[in-house]
Each structure stands twice: as structure tokens, then as C-alpha cells.
GROMACS .gro file of C-alpha atoms in nm:
model
  126
    1MET     CA    1  -1.353   0.625   0.714
    2HIS     CA    2  -1.449   0.475   0.383
    3LEU     CA    3  -1.302   0.134   0.311
    4VAL     CA    4  -1.282   0.204  -0.062
    5TYR     CA    5  -0.984   0.440  -0.051
    6PRO     CA    6  -0.730   0.211   0.121
    7ALA     CA    7  -0.864  -0.090  -0.069
    8VAL     CA    8  -0.811   0.078  -0.406
    9LEU     CA    9  -0.467   0.200  -0.301
   10ALA     CA   10  -0.375  -0.152  -0.184
   11ALA     CA   11  -0.500  -0.300  -0.511
   12LEU     CA   12  -0.287  -0.053  -0.709
   13LEU     CA   13   0.021  -0.126  -0.496
   14PHE     CA   14  -0.032  -0.500  -0.530
   15SER     CA   15  -0.074  -0.467  -0.908
   16ILE     CA   16   0.246  -0.265  -0.939
   17GLY     CA   17   0.429  -0.524  -0.729
   18LEU     CA   18   0.290  -0.810  -0.937
   19TYR     CA   19   0.401  -0.637  -1.255
   20GLY     CA   20   0.748  -0.591  -1.105
   21VAL     CA   21   0.775  -0.959  -1.015
   22LEU     CA   22   0.662  -1.076  -1.359
   23ALA     CA   23   0.840  -0.821  -1.579
   24ARG     CA   24   1.171  -0.747  -1.407
   25ARG     CA   25   1.484  -0.955  -1.455
   26ASN     CA   26   1.699  -0.807  -1.180
   27ALA     CA   27   1.675  -1.007  -0.857
   28ILE     CA   28   1.691  -0.694  -0.639
   29LEU     CA   29   1.396  -0.539  -0.821
   30VAL     CA   30   1.201  -0.863  -0.785
   31LEU     CA   31   1.261  -0.859  -0.409
   32MET     CA   32   1.151  -0.495  -0.393
   33SER     CA   33   0.834  -0.585  -0.583
   34VAL     CA   34   0.757  -0.865  -0.338
   35GLU     CA   35   0.797  -0.617  -0.054
   36LEU     CA   36   0.554  -0.381  -0.229
   37MET     CA   37   0.301  -0.663  -0.253
   38LEU     CA   38   0.341  -0.744   0.117
   39ASN     CA   39   0.290  -0.379   0.208
   40ALA     CA   40  -0.032  -0.375   0.005
   41VAL     CA   41  -0.154  -0.673   0.208
   42ASN     CA   42  -0.056  -0.492   0.530
   43LEU     CA   43  -0.256  -0.188   0.423
   44ASN     CA   44  -0.561  -0.410   0.366
   45LEU     CA   45  -0.518  -0.578   0.704
   46VAL     CA   46  -0.508  -0.247   0.890
   47ALA     CA   47  -0.793  -0.096   0.686
   48PHE     CA   48  -1.023  -0.390   0.752
   49ASP     CA   49  -0.924  -0.393   1.119
   50VAL     CA   50  -1.031  -0.029   1.152
   51TRP     CA   51  -1.345  -0.081   0.944
   52LEU     CA   52  -1.462  -0.383   1.145
   53ARG     CA   53  -1.378  -0.209   1.477
   54ASP     CA   54  -1.212  -0.521   1.609
   55THR     CA   55  -1.150  -0.492   1.983
   56LEU     CA   56  -0.855  -0.732   1.970
   57HIS     CA   57  -0.696  -0.548   1.675
   58ALA     CA   58  -0.613  -0.879   1.509
   59GLY     CA   59  -0.542  -0.710   1.173
   60GLN     CA   60  -0.280  -0.485   1.326
   61ALA     CA   61  -0.122  -0.775   1.516
   62LEU     CA   62  -0.109  -0.983   1.200
   63THR     CA   63   0.047  -0.686   1.020
   64LEU     CA   64   0.330  -0.683   1.274
   65PHE     CA   65   0.394  -1.053   1.209
   66VAL     CA   66   0.394  -0.995   0.833
   67ILE     CA   67   0.646  -0.711   0.874
   68ALA     CA   68   0.873  -0.933   1.084
   69ILE     CA   69   0.854  -1.219   0.834
   70ALA     CA   70   0.914  -0.977   0.545
   71ALA     CA   71   1.224  -0.840   0.717
   72ALA     CA   72   1.365  -1.190   0.759
   73GLU     CA   73   1.274  -1.277   0.399
   74ILE     CA   74   1.444  -0.970   0.257
   75GLY     CA   75   1.755  -1.028   0.467
   76ILE     CA   76   1.794  -1.386   0.347
   77GLY     CA   77   1.699  -1.292  -0.008
   78LEU     CA   78   1.959  -1.015  -0.024
   79ALA     CA   79   2.225  -1.246   0.118
   80ILE     CA   80   2.150  -1.503  -0.151
   81VAL     CA   81   2.151  -1.238  -0.425
   82LEU     CA   82   2.485  -1.099  -0.304
   83MET     CA   83   2.645  -1.445  -0.300
   84VAL     CA   84   2.512  -1.519  -0.649
   85TYR     CA   85   2.640  -1.181  -0.770
   86ARG     CA   86   2.985  -1.249  -0.626
   87ASN     CA   87   3.003  -1.593  -0.786
   88ARG     CA   88   2.834  -1.520  -1.120
   89GLY     CA   89   2.894  -1.147  -1.170
   90THR     CA   90   2.527  -1.076  -1.245
   91ALA     CA   91   2.195  -1.053  -1.064
   92ASP     CA   92   1.993  -1.125  -1.379
   93VAL     CA   93   1.719  -1.380  -1.309
   94ASP     CA   94   1.735  -1.528  -1.661
   95ARG     CA   95   2.107  -1.601  -1.632
   96LEU     CA   96   2.060  -1.779  -1.300
   97ARG     CA   97   1.908  -2.074  -1.481
   98ASP     CA   98   2.262  -2.174  -1.579
   99THR     CA   99   2.331  -2.272  -1.219
  100ALA     CA  100   2.103  -2.575  -1.245
  101GLU     CA  101   2.266  -2.913  -1.274
  102ARG     CA  102   2.325  -3.028  -1.626
  103PRO     CA  103   2.156  -3.353  -1.728
  104THR     CA  104   2.370  -3.664  -1.745
  105PRO     CA  105   2.447  -3.789  -2.097
  106ALA     CA  106   2.237  -4.070  -2.240
  107ALA     CA  107   2.353  -4.429  -2.203
  108GLY     CA  108   2.412  -4.468  -2.579
  109SER     CA  109   2.641  -4.165  -2.613
  110PRO     CA  110   3.013  -4.216  -2.679
  111PRO     CA  111   3.238  -4.220  -2.371
  112GLY     CA  112   3.438  -3.918  -2.492
  113ASP     CA  113   3.135  -3.692  -2.439
  114GLN     CA  114   3.122  -3.758  -2.066
  115GLN     CA  115   3.319  -3.546  -1.822
  116PRO     CA  116   3.507  -3.760  -1.569
  117SER     CA  117   3.435  -3.700  -1.205
  118THR     CA  118   3.712  -3.603  -0.964
  119GLY     CA  119   3.751  -3.965  -0.852
  120GLU     CA  120   3.796  -4.081  -1.211
  121LYS     CA  121   4.051  -3.805  -1.274
  122ALA     CA  122   4.258  -3.925  -0.979
  123GLU     CA  123   4.248  -4.286  -1.104
  124ALA     CA  124   4.341  -4.181  -1.459
  125THR     CA  125   4.649  -3.989  -1.344
  126ALA     CA  126   4.772  -4.266  -1.112
   0.00000   0.00000   0.00000
């Protein structure tokens, strides 16, 4: 077996996955692109294992570990995406930046610009 064929196929799969990670804005498509990249790595591991005629089949064993880790990663990733979608109503990666904490106002800003915390609200109403 020639090593060139699976290596070129793996390079193409990895390139498509990299393009999907960099260009897509939907979190589900980004996760699918990461899975495509991991599968390209798995293809390389198995191809080099066969090419080197490893008696321990370390490439195939490592491929099984990568598949197990990828399954756990996609399960946790999908759970996070579903929770974000339920709370925010979108799975757009660009809109998820709004979930970051807002910076505190500067010390010289007027007090009316600051939002009171829940403790301050309770003291103000009492």
C-alpha cells in the first residue's frame, strides 16, 4: 500500500475541517469541523501504523483513544451548545461574545451610570 493516498486524503480532510472551524459561525458546524479534523488525524495514525508494520499496532490503539476522547468532547460540546441555545436563542459564535462579563465602570464616572448589585437594591428599598 502506498502511503501517499491516505496521507493526501487526510490532508484534504484536515484542510476542510480547518476551513470549517475558521469560516463557520454556527457552533454545531464548528464542532462537526473539529470532528472532521480528528478523523483526518485518525486516518494518518492508521496509515502510518500499516506502513511501518508495527507489531504492537500503536497507531490503531492510539486511534481508539482519540475516538473515545472525541466522543466525550462532542457530547460535552453539544450539551453546552444546547444550553446556550436555550438561554440565548442562537448558536451563532459571534453573538456568544455578549455572554462575557461587562467591564466595571471607571472610578471617575458618575454614580448614576453604575448598576446597583442585588445587595444594594435590598438596602435601597429598606
